Amino acid sequence: MAQKTELPVSTTKEEPAWKQRAVERSTRAAKIRAEQRVVQFLDAAQAIISEKGSLDLTVQEVVDRSRQSLRSFYQHFSGKHELLLALFENALSESAEEIRAATETEPDPVNQLQIAVRLLFEQSHTDQARQRRPLFTDFAPQLLVSHPAEVRVAHAPLLTLITEMMTRAAEAGQLRTGLRPRRAAAMVMQTAMFLSQSNGVAASENAHPITVDEAWEFCFSGFAGPGAVTGSATSQA
């Protein structure tokens, strides 16, 4: 009877600890350098937008302003569209962070929503918001038509935050019957942002811009249930 030959068992040799540490350190350093380069490109693009008051910028202008290479730019962005999208996402993410910080000590969900609406409205009238306005008045509407999935991703932090507030309001009996918190949050967010941004481009001296109080009262009347009472919350901005 033939003897059965056993195949050798292969074992994966672990890398030495020193080698793993060296690779991790190298990877971490490369990541930090890449993040710094990205920030330089974003800062350069934002400065150009602020100076021109429009999105009429070229990749070469951004590269020249950032004092980096064209090759480096295309290592991080596929082109101008992706660069503008990064700026747009940053603006919305910073807005969400500011609102979360301003509402975290307020226990009442409706008062939280009032602070959120006021801040969303007022954020469009700060110096920083005026510098970024072309992203919202020019880029965002185009993006909504051509890349709706990207718009949803960009708005996600803000929508998630306001949905949390709406959910707490629903649990407290402050939301209108049959209204779903996430849909209510989306409508409130879009209303406040659209009203504030359109207010910012009013051109006539005789125009009567919508006030932050009117914006809040309109949003409140749209979602408020019988248990909701609008308070005297003010924004922390």
Backbone as JSON, one array per atom type, in Angstrom:
{
  "sequence": "MAQKTELPVSTTKEEPAWKQRAVERSTRAAKIRAEQRVVQFLDAAQAIISEKGSLDLTVQEVVDRSRQSLRSFYQHFSGKHELLLALFENALSESAEEIRAATETEPDPVNQLQIAVRLLFEQSHTDQARQRRPLFTDFAPQLLVSHPAEVRVAHAPLLTLITEMMTRAAEAGQLRTGLRPRRAAAMVMQTAMFLSQSNGVAASENAHPITVDEAWEFCFSGFAGPGAVTGSATSQA",
  "N": [[0.85, -1.2, 0.0], [0.58, 2.15, -0.92], [2.39, 4.82, 0.55], [0.95, 7.63, 2.14], [1.56, 10.86, 1.14], [2.15, 13.75, 2.89], [1.34, 17.1, 2.29], [3.41, 19.96, 2.67], [2.7, 22.29, 5.22], [1.92, 25.6, 4.65], [2.98, 28.55, 6.13], [2.19, 31.87, 7.03], [4.54, 34.29, 7.17], [5.09, 36.57, 9.69], [5.61, 40.07, 9.54], [8.51, 41.67, 10.89], [8.29, 43.47, 13.99], [9.59, 45.96, 14.06], [9.64, 46.61, 11.37], [6.94, 46.86, 10.71], [6.3, 49.07, 12.29], [7.88, 51.02, 11.07], [6.75, 51.17, 8.5], [4.14, 51.99, 9.13], [4.69, 54.48, 10.26], [5.75, 55.82, 8.07], [3.56, 55.77, 6.32], [1.73, 57.26, 7.79], [3.01, 59.75, 7.86], [3.0, 60.38, 5.13], [0.27, 60.62, 4.72], [-0.35, 62.86, 6.29], [1.11, 64.83, 4.92], [-0.27, 64.79, 2.48], [-2.81, 65.66, 3.29], [-2.19, 68.25, 4.09], [-1.45, 69.39, 1.65], [-3.88, 69.25, 0.28], [-5.45, 71.01, 1.83], [-4.1, 73.4, 1.27], [-4.69, 73.72, -1.46], [-7.47, 74.02, -1.29], [-7.7, 76.34, 0.27], [-6.47, 78.17, -1.43], [-8.24, 78.14, -3.63], [-10.56, 79.09, -2.38], [-9.77, 81.67, -1.69], [-9.46, 82.85, -4.2], [-12.09, 82.7, -5.19], [-13.34, 84.38, -3.33], [-12.14, 86.84, -3.93], [-12.9, 87.26, -6.6], [-15.64, 87.0, -6.47], [-17.08, 85.09, -7.71], [-17.34, 81.87, -9.39], [-15.52, 81.77, -11.34], [-12.83, 80.54, -11.97], [-9.69, 78.96, -12.68], [-8.04, 75.77, -12.87], [-5.3, 76.08, -13.11], [-4.92, 78.64, -12.02], [-5.5, 78.12, -9.35], [-3.49, 76.3, -8.73], [-1.22, 77.94, -9.11], [-1.67, 79.89, -7.13], [-1.56, 78.34, -4.82], [1.04, 77.56, -4.85], [1.94, 75.08, -5.58], [2.33, 72.07, -7.55], [0.95, 71.25, -10.81], [0.77, 68.57, -11.26], [0.64, 67.6, -8.64], [-1.85, 68.64, -7.92], [-3.64, 67.12, -9.51], [-3.24, 64.69, -8.4], [-4.8, 64.72, -6.23], [-7.31, 65.8, -6.84], [-9.83, 65.33, -9.32], [-10.46, 67.35, -10.99], [-11.72, 70.72, -11.58], [-14.42, 70.6, -10.8], [-14.5, 68.65, -8.74], [-12.92, 69.89, -6.86], [-14.45, 72.2, -6.21], [-16.65, 70.89, -5.16], [-15.55, 69.8, -2.86], [-15.07, 72.14, -1.38], [-17.72, 72.99, -1.06], [-18.82, 70.87, 0.44], [-17.27, 71.15, 2.76], [-18.15, 73.66, 3.7], [-20.83, 73.11, 4.4], [-20.46, 71.14, 6.32], [-19.07, 72.53, 8.32], [-21.06, 74.31, 9.02], [-22.95, 72.58, 10.17], [-21.48, 71.72, 12.4], [-21.24, 74.1, 13.84], [-23.91, 74.64, 14.46], [-24.56, 72.37, 16.0], [-22.9, 72.8, 18.22], [-24.04, 75.13, 19.22], [-26.54, 74.33, 20.05], [-26.35, 72.27, 21.87], [-26.66, 72.5, 24.65], [-29.28, 73.13, 25.02], [-32.32, 72.0, 26.18], [-34.91, 71.67, 25.12], [-36.51, 70.4, 22.25], [-37.86, 71.94, 20.26], [-36.92, 74.5, 20.73], [-34.27, 74.01, 20.14], [-34.51, 73.57, 17.38], [-35.36, 76.08, 16.63], [-33.07, 77.63, 17.17], [-31.37, 76.39, 15.34], [-32.57, 76.99, 12.83], [-32.4, 79.79, 12.87], [-29.6, 80.13, 12.94], [-28.85, 78.87, 10.53], [-30.05, 80.64, 8.77], [-28.82, 83.08, 9.44], [-26.14, 82.52, 9.02], [-25.66, 82.85, 6.35], [-25.24, 85.48, 6.07], [-22.93, 86.34, 7.16], [-19.5, 87.52, 7.0], [-17.82, 85.47, 6.14], [-19.67, 83.77, 4.95], [-20.55, 85.36, 2.84], [-18.29, 85.37, 1.28], [-18.31, 82.77, 0.43], [-20.61, 82.6, -0.98], [-21.0, 82.25, -3.87], [-20.69, 79.48, -4.13], [-23.06, 78.48, -3.17], [-25.09, 79.89, -4.49], [-24.49, 79.67, -7.2], [-23.0, 77.25, -7.78], [-24.26, 75.14, -6.25], [-27.05, 74.97, -7.2], [-26.59, 74.07, -9.86], [-25.3, 71.7, -9.33], [-27.29, 70.29, -8.06], [-28.97, 69.59, -10.14], [-27.28, 68.22, -11.94], [-25.72, 66.41, -10.43], [-27.23, 64.95, -8.26], [-26.85, 62.99, -6.26], [-24.4, 63.65, -5.12], [-25.05, 66.05, -3.93], [-26.78, 65.18, -1.91], [-25.0, 63.74, -0.3], [-23.28, 65.81, 0.52], [-25.01, 67.39, 2.05], [-25.58, 65.71, 4.13], [-24.42, 65.72, 6.9], [-25.64, 68.01, 8.05], [-28.38, 67.52, 7.62], [-28.69, 65.16, 9.11], [-28.25, 66.11, 11.71], [-30.41, 67.95, 12.09], [-32.51, 66.19, 11.74], [-32.24, 64.6, 14.03], [-33.07, 66.45, 15.96], [-35.73, 66.85, 15.14], [-36.74, 64.29, 15.53], [-36.59, 64.04, 18.31], [-38.43, 66.03, 18.91], [-40.75, 64.86, 17.88], [-41.0, 62.64, 19.58], [-41.6, 63.99, 21.9], [-44.12, 64.82, 21.43], [-44.4, 67.11, 19.92], [-44.45, 67.36, 17.25], [-46.27, 67.64, 14.2], [-49.0, 65.45, 13.6], [-48.47, 62.53, 11.7], [-46.36, 63.51, 10.26], [-43.18, 62.82, 9.1], [-40.09, 62.68, 10.8], [-37.51, 62.89, 9.42], [-38.2, 63.78, 6.85], [-39.48, 66.15, 7.49], [-37.32, 67.5, 8.62], [-35.68, 67.8, 6.36], [-37.23, 69.51, 4.8], [-37.4, 71.81, 6.41], [-34.67, 72.5, 6.65], [-33.97, 73.01, 3.91], [-35.73, 75.1, 3.32], [-34.95, 77.18, 5.12], [-32.29, 77.59, 4.3], [-32.58, 78.27, 1.58], [-34.17, 80.61, 1.7], [-32.48, 82.36, 3.12], [-30.23, 82.52, 1.47], [-31.28, 83.53, -0.92], [-32.15, 85.95, 0.03], [-29.75, 87.23, 0.4], [-28.96, 88.07, -2.1], [-30.65, 90.04, -2.91], [-31.49, 92.84, -4.86], [-32.73, 95.34, -5.1], [-33.19, 98.62, -3.74], [-35.6, 99.14, -2.64], [-36.48, 96.74, -1.82], [-37.91, 94.39, 0.44], [-36.49, 92.48, 2.49], [-36.88, 89.09, 3.65], [-37.19, 88.39, 7.07], [-35.29, 86.87, 9.78], [-36.99, 86.1, 11.82], [-39.44, 85.81, 10.48], [-38.8, 83.7, 8.8], [-38.38, 81.64, 10.67], [-40.94, 81.47, 11.91], [-42.48, 80.64, 9.76], [-41.36, 78.11, 9.19], [-41.85, 76.85, 11.63], [-44.67, 76.81, 11.76], [-45.12, 74.93, 9.85], [-44.3, 72.41, 10.78], [-45.13, 72.12, 13.43], [-46.82, 70.51, 16.08], [-49.69, 69.99, 18.29], [-48.51, 70.03, 20.82], [-46.36, 71.69, 20.65], [-44.56, 74.61, 21.39], [-43.43, 77.72, 20.49], [-40.48, 79.11, 21.59], [-38.32, 81.55, 23.17], [-35.86, 81.29, 22.13], [-32.62, 82.2, 21.09], [-30.11, 82.68, 18.58], [-26.73, 81.51, 18.93], [-24.78, 82.77, 17.58]],
  "CA": [[0.0, 0.0, 0.0], [1.42, 3.35, -1.05], [2.33, 5.74, 1.68], [0.32, 8.94, 1.86], [2.52, 11.96, 1.33], [1.5, 14.97, 3.38], [1.87, 18.35, 1.74], [3.88, 20.86, 3.73], [1.76, 23.37, 5.6], [2.56, 26.91, 4.48], [2.64, 29.53, 7.18], [2.47, 33.25, 6.66], [5.54, 34.86, 8.07], [4.76, 37.92, 10.12], [6.67, 41.07, 9.4], [9.06, 42.08, 12.18], [7.6, 44.63, 14.58], [10.26, 47.2, 13.65], [9.27, 46.92, 9.99], [5.55, 47.34, 10.76], [6.32, 50.44, 12.83], [8.47, 51.9, 10.06], [5.77, 51.35, 7.43], [3.04, 52.8, 9.67], [5.18, 55.85, 10.41], [5.88, 56.37, 6.72], [2.2, 55.97, 5.8], [1.13, 58.37, 8.54], [3.65, 60.99, 7.4], [2.51, 60.65, 3.78], [-1.13, 61.07, 4.85], [-0.33, 64.23, 6.8], [1.55, 65.7, 3.82], [-1.36, 64.87, 1.5], [-3.87, 66.5, 3.87], [-1.71, 69.64, 4.05], [-1.53, 69.85, 0.27], [-5.3, 69.45, -0.03], [-5.87, 72.25, 2.48], [-3.52, 74.52, 0.52], [-5.48, 73.89, -2.68], [-8.8, 74.53, -0.92], [-7.53, 77.74, 0.71], [-6.18, 78.97, -2.63], [-9.48, 78.26, -4.4], [-11.48, 79.95, -1.64], [-9.27, 83.05, -1.79], [-9.77, 83.33, -5.56], [-13.54, 82.89, -5.24], [-13.66, 85.57, -2.53], [-11.68, 88.03, -4.65], [-13.67, 87.45, -7.84], [-17.07, 86.98, -6.21], [-17.69, 84.13, -8.64], [-16.61, 80.61, -9.53], [-14.75, 81.88, -12.59], [-11.44, 80.29, -11.68], [-9.14, 77.82, -13.41], [-7.16, 74.89, -12.09], [-3.96, 76.67, -13.12], [-4.92, 79.74, -11.05], [-5.46, 77.51, -8.02], [-2.14, 75.74, -8.59], [-0.28, 79.05, -8.94], [-1.9, 80.52, -5.82], [-1.15, 77.41, -3.76], [2.48, 77.33, -5.0], [2.19, 73.65, -5.74], [2.42, 71.67, -8.95], [-0.25, 70.74, -11.47], [0.78, 67.12, -11.02], [0.15, 67.4, -7.27], [-3.29, 68.91, -7.9], [-4.38, 66.0, -10.09], [-3.11, 63.54, -7.51], [-5.8, 64.85, -5.17], [-8.62, 66.16, -7.41], [-9.96, 64.98, -10.74], [-10.6, 68.59, -11.76], [-12.34, 71.86, -10.9], [-15.69, 70.2, -10.19], [-14.26, 67.96, -7.47], [-12.4, 70.91, -5.94], [-15.6, 72.99, -5.74], [-17.47, 70.01, -4.34], [-14.88, 69.72, -1.55], [-15.35, 73.41, -0.69], [-19.15, 72.97, -0.74], [-18.99, 69.93, 1.55], [-16.65, 71.77, 3.94], [-19.02, 74.73, 4.19], [-21.99, 72.51, 5.05], [-19.99, 70.43, 7.51], [-18.78, 73.54, 9.34], [-22.36, 74.83, 9.45], [-23.52, 71.57, 11.07], [-20.71, 71.74, 13.65], [-21.59, 75.33, 14.56], [-25.28, 74.48, 14.99], [-24.52, 71.38, 17.08], [-22.29, 73.44, 19.39], [-24.95, 76.15, 19.74], [-27.79, 73.74, 20.55], [-26.13, 71.09, 22.72], [-27.09, 72.72, 26.03], [-30.72, 73.46, 25.02], [-33.04, 70.73, 26.37], [-36.18, 71.58, 24.4], [-36.27, 70.18, 20.82], [-38.35, 73.05, 19.43], [-35.96, 75.6, 20.89], [-33.1, 73.61, 19.35], [-34.84, 73.81, 15.98], [-35.38, 77.53, 16.42], [-31.67, 78.05, 17.09], [-30.82, 75.86, 14.08], [-33.09, 77.78, 11.71], [-31.81, 81.13, 12.96], [-28.2, 80.08, 12.55], [-28.8, 78.6, 9.09], [-30.43, 81.87, 8.09], [-27.84, 84.14, 9.69], [-24.84, 82.13, 8.5], [-25.53, 83.33, 4.98], [-25.02, 86.93, 6.07], [-21.63, 86.64, 7.75], [-18.46, 87.8, 6.0], [-17.37, 84.2, 5.59], [-20.71, 83.26, 4.06], [-20.56, 86.17, 1.61], [-17.17, 84.9, 0.46], [-18.65, 81.46, -0.1], [-21.94, 82.64, -1.6], [-21.1, 81.63, -5.2], [-20.84, 78.02, -4.01], [-24.46, 78.16, -2.9], [-26.0, 80.51, -5.47], [-24.13, 79.25, -8.56], [-22.58, 75.85, -7.88], [-25.23, 74.2, -5.67], [-28.18, 74.68, -8.1], [-26.11, 73.25, -10.98], [-24.99, 70.39, -8.77], [-28.57, 69.63, -7.76], [-29.5, 69.06, -11.4], [-26.35, 67.3, -12.62], [-25.16, 65.4, -9.53], [-28.07, 64.96, -7.04], [-26.28, 62.11, -5.23], [-23.34, 64.4, -4.45], [-25.73, 67.03, -3.08], [-27.26, 64.46, -0.72], [-23.83, 63.44, 0.54], [-22.79, 67.07, 1.09], [-25.96, 67.87, 3.06], [-25.84, 64.66, 5.12], [-24.19, 66.09, 8.31], [-26.64, 68.98, 8.47], [-29.68, 66.84, 7.65], [-28.69, 64.23, 10.24], [-28.39, 66.89, 12.93], [-31.77, 68.48, 12.22], [-33.39, 65.03, 11.92], [-32.17, 64.25, 15.45], [-33.93, 67.39, 16.68], [-37.12, 66.56, 14.77], [-37.1, 63.02, 16.17], [-36.86, 64.35, 19.72], [-39.68, 66.78, 18.94], [-41.84, 63.89, 17.66], [-41.13, 61.85, 20.8], [-42.17, 64.86, 22.92], [-45.46, 65.2, 21.0], [-44.35, 68.48, 19.41], [-44.48, 67.32, 15.79], [-47.6, 67.43, 13.64], [-49.34, 64.05, 13.38], [-48.27, 62.02, 10.35], [-45.17, 64.09, 9.64], [-41.99, 62.03, 9.41], [-39.02, 63.58, 11.24], [-36.47, 63.14, 8.43], [-38.76, 64.6, 5.77], [-39.7, 67.48, 8.07], [-35.99, 68.11, 8.75], [-35.21, 68.18, 5.03], [-37.98, 70.69, 4.34], [-36.98, 72.96, 7.22], [-33.3, 72.84, 6.25], [-33.96, 73.6, 2.58], [-36.44, 76.38, 3.38], [-34.11, 78.18, 5.8], [-31.11, 77.89, 3.48], [-32.97, 78.96, 0.35], [-34.61, 81.97, 2.02], [-31.35, 83.2, 3.52], [-29.35, 82.74, 0.33], [-31.94, 84.42, -1.87], [-32.14, 87.26, 0.67], [-28.43, 87.83, 0.27], [-28.73, 88.62, -3.43], [-31.68, 91.03, -3.23], [-30.77, 93.94, -5.5], [-33.44, 96.61, -5.09], [-33.19, 99.38, -2.5], [-36.96, 99.11, -2.1], [-36.82, 95.36, -1.46], [-38.16, 94.14, 1.86], [-36.02, 91.11, 2.67], [-37.5, 88.26, 4.67], [-36.4, 88.42, 8.3], [-35.06, 85.58, 10.41], [-38.21, 85.76, 12.57], [-40.43, 85.32, 9.53], [-38.36, 82.38, 8.34], [-38.64, 80.68, 11.74], [-42.39, 81.29, 12.09], [-42.97, 79.85, 8.62], [-40.94, 76.72, 9.4], [-42.54, 76.34, 12.82], [-46.08, 76.52, 11.43], [-45.17, 73.78, 8.96], [-44.09, 71.11, 11.45], [-45.54, 72.11, 14.83], [-48.0, 69.8, 16.54], [-50.39, 70.68, 19.39], [-47.68, 70.16, 22.0], [-45.2, 72.55, 20.39], [-44.66, 76.04, 21.72], [-42.21, 78.39, 20.1], [-39.93, 79.85, 22.7], [-37.57, 82.79, 22.9], [-34.47, 80.92, 21.88], [-31.89, 83.03, 20.14], [-28.91, 82.0, 18.09], [-25.51, 81.75, 19.69], [-23.77, 83.26, 16.65]],
  "C": [[0.89, 1.25, 0.0], [1.25, 4.25, 0.15], [1.74, 7.08, 1.25], [1.33, 10.04, 2.16], [1.76, 13.21, 1.77], [2.18, 16.19, 2.79], [2.33, 19.25, 2.87], [2.87, 21.97, 3.99], [2.49, 24.7, 5.47], [2.1, 27.85, 5.58], [3.03, 30.92, 6.71], [3.44, 33.85, 7.67], [5.17, 36.29, 8.4], [5.94, 38.85, 9.94], [7.21, 41.4, 10.79], [8.38, 43.35, 12.68], [8.24, 45.93, 14.14], [9.85, 47.63, 12.25], [7.85, 47.46, 9.92], [5.5, 48.78, 11.24], [6.85, 51.42, 11.79], [7.49, 52.2, 8.94], [4.62, 52.24, 7.9], [3.45, 54.26, 9.79], [5.28, 56.54, 9.06], [4.52, 56.69, 6.13], [1.54, 57.16, 6.47], [1.7, 59.7, 8.08], [3.15, 61.38, 6.01], [1.08, 61.17, 3.82], [-1.19, 62.52, 5.32], [0.08, 65.21, 5.7], [0.45, 65.88, 2.79], [-2.47, 65.78, 2.01], [-3.46, 67.98, 3.83], [-1.79, 70.21, 2.64], [-2.97, 70.13, -0.14], [-5.8, 70.75, 0.56], [-5.33, 73.47, 1.74], [-4.3, 74.78, -0.77], [-6.85, 74.49, -2.36], [-8.71, 75.99, -0.5], [-7.28, 78.65, -0.49], [-7.44, 79.2, -3.44], [-10.45, 79.2, -3.71], [-11.06, 81.42, -1.73], [-9.61, 83.64, -3.16], [-11.26, 83.61, -5.71], [-13.95, 84.15, -4.51], [-13.28, 86.85, -3.27], [-12.55, 88.32, -5.87], [-15.17, 87.56, -7.6], [-17.81, 86.05, -7.14], [-16.85, 82.86, -8.67], [-15.77, 80.59, -10.8], [-13.26, 81.75, -12.29], [-10.98, 79.07, -12.48], [-8.27, 77.0, -12.48], [-5.77, 75.5, -12.01], [-3.87, 77.83, -12.13], [-4.79, 79.19, -9.63], [-4.06, 76.96, -7.75], [-1.13, 76.85, -8.33], [-0.41, 79.69, -7.56], [-1.4, 79.63, -4.67], [0.35, 77.14, -3.75], [2.82, 75.84, -4.99], [2.18, 73.32, -7.23], [1.08, 71.19, -9.49], [-0.36, 69.23, -11.24], [0.23, 66.81, -9.63], [-1.36, 67.63, -7.19], [-4.06, 67.68, -8.38], [-4.15, 64.68, -9.34], [-4.22, 63.53, -6.46], [-7.21, 65.17, -5.69], [-8.66, 65.78, -8.88], [-10.1, 66.22, -11.61], [-11.28, 69.66, -10.94], [-13.61, 71.46, -10.18], [-15.46, 69.56, -8.82], [-13.7, 68.91, -6.42], [-13.54, 71.74, -5.36], [-16.5, 72.16, -4.83], [-16.87, 69.88, -2.93], [-15.13, 70.99, -0.74], [-16.8, 73.46, -0.21], [-19.41, 72.06, 0.46], [-18.42, 70.51, 2.85], [-17.57, 72.82, 4.56], [-20.22, 74.17, 4.94], [-21.61, 71.78, 6.33], [-19.7, 71.4, 8.65], [-20.07, 74.15, 9.88], [-23.0, 73.87, 10.46], [-22.81, 71.59, 12.42], [-21.06, 72.96, 14.5], [-22.97, 75.21, 15.2], [-25.3, 73.48, 16.15], [-23.96, 72.01, 18.36], [-23.25, 74.43, 20.03], [-26.19, 75.56, 20.38], [-27.59, 72.65, 21.6], [-26.58, 71.27, 24.16], [-28.58, 73.07, 26.15], [-31.53, 72.16, 25.12], [-34.29, 70.57, 25.51], [-35.95, 71.44, 22.89], [-36.73, 71.33, 19.93], [-37.42, 74.25, 19.54], [-34.66, 75.29, 20.14], [-33.34, 73.91, 17.87], [-34.87, 75.3, 15.67], [-33.95, 78.09, 16.29], [-31.06, 77.62, 15.76], [-31.28, 76.69, 12.89], [-32.49, 79.17, 11.7], [-30.35, 81.12, 12.5], [-28.05, 79.8, 11.05], [-29.08, 79.86, 8.3], [-29.32, 82.92, 8.22], [-26.46, 83.81, 9.13], [-24.6, 82.64, 7.08], [-25.24, 84.82, 4.91], [-23.72, 87.32, 6.77], [-20.63, 86.94, 6.64], [-17.99, 86.52, 5.33], [-18.39, 83.64, 4.61], [-20.77, 84.05, 2.76], [-19.43, 85.74, 0.68], [-17.52, 83.58, -0.23], [-19.93, 81.47, -0.92], [-22.0, 82.01, -2.99], [-21.24, 80.11, -5.16], [-22.3, 77.63, -3.85], [-25.41, 78.72, -3.96], [-25.73, 80.04, -6.89], [-23.88, 77.74, -8.66], [-23.66, 74.88, -7.42], [-26.43, 73.93, -6.59], [-27.78, 73.82, -9.3], [-25.88, 71.81, -10.51], [-26.26, 69.6, -8.51], [-29.15, 68.96, -8.99], [-28.59, 67.97, -11.96], [-25.84, 66.16, -11.74], [-25.97, 65.36, -8.22], [-27.51, 64.09, -5.92], [-25.2, 62.84, -4.44], [-23.94, 65.46, -3.52], [-26.21, 66.37, -1.79], [-26.12, 64.15, 0.24], [-23.34, 64.71, 1.24], [-23.69, 67.57, 2.22], [-26.14, 66.91, 4.23], [-25.57, 65.09, 6.57], [-25.26, 67.04, 8.86], [-28.02, 68.33, 8.6], [-29.76, 65.88, 8.83], [-28.92, 64.96, 11.55], [-29.82, 67.38, 13.12], [-32.79, 67.34, 12.36], [-33.39, 64.57, 13.37], [-33.08, 65.16, 16.27], [-35.41, 67.11, 16.41], [-37.61, 65.27, 15.43], [-37.41, 63.23, 17.63], [-38.17, 65.13, 19.86], [-40.88, 65.85, 18.77], [-42.08, 63.08, 18.92], [-41.76, 62.66, 21.93], [-43.58, 65.33, 22.55], [-45.54, 66.6, 20.41], [-44.43, 68.54, 17.88], [-45.9, 67.03, 15.31], [-47.82, 65.95, 13.33], [-49.13, 63.66, 11.92], [-47.06, 62.57, 9.64], [-43.94, 63.29, 10.07], [-40.82, 62.95, 9.71], [-37.99, 63.9, 10.16], [-36.98, 64.02, 7.29], [-39.01, 66.03, 6.26], [-38.37, 68.21, 8.19], [-35.49, 68.6, 7.4], [-35.92, 69.44, 4.55], [-37.6, 71.94, 5.11], [-35.59, 73.43, 6.81], [-33.29, 73.57, 4.91], [-34.65, 74.95, 2.56], [-35.56, 77.46, 3.97], [-32.93, 78.58, 4.92], [-31.49, 78.67, 2.23], [-33.38, 80.41, 0.64], [-33.44, 82.87, 2.35], [-30.45, 83.51, 2.34], [-29.98, 83.67, -0.71], [-32.04, 85.83, -1.31], [-30.84, 87.99, 0.4], [-28.17, 88.44, -1.09], [-29.84, 89.59, -3.86], [-31.01, 92.3, -3.73], [-31.45, 95.3, -5.33], [-33.36, 97.32, -3.74], [-34.55, 99.35, -1.84], [-37.39, 97.71, -1.68], [-37.02, 95.27, 0.05], [-37.77, 92.69, 2.15], [-36.75, 90.39, 3.8], [-36.59, 88.28, 5.89], [-36.24, 87.01, 8.86], [-36.28, 85.14, 11.21], [-39.29, 85.21, 11.65], [-40.08, 83.92, 9.04], [-38.66, 81.32, 9.4], [-40.14, 80.42, 11.89], [-42.97, 80.45, 10.97], [-42.61, 78.37, 8.8], [-41.7, 76.09, 10.56], [-43.98, 75.96, 12.5], [-46.21, 75.29, 10.55], [-45.03, 72.45, 9.66], [-44.73, 71.0, 12.82], [-46.84, 71.35, 15.07], [-48.62, 70.55, 17.71], [-49.54, 70.88, 20.64], [-46.49, 71.1, 21.82], [-45.5, 73.99, 20.73], [-43.36, 76.68, 21.32], [-41.74, 79.29, 21.23], [-39.2, 81.09, 22.29], [-36.11, 82.48, 22.67], [-33.86, 81.85, 20.86], [-30.63, 82.31, 19.73], [-27.72, 82.41, 18.92], [-24.44, 82.41, 18.81], [-23.28, 84.62, 17.09]]
}
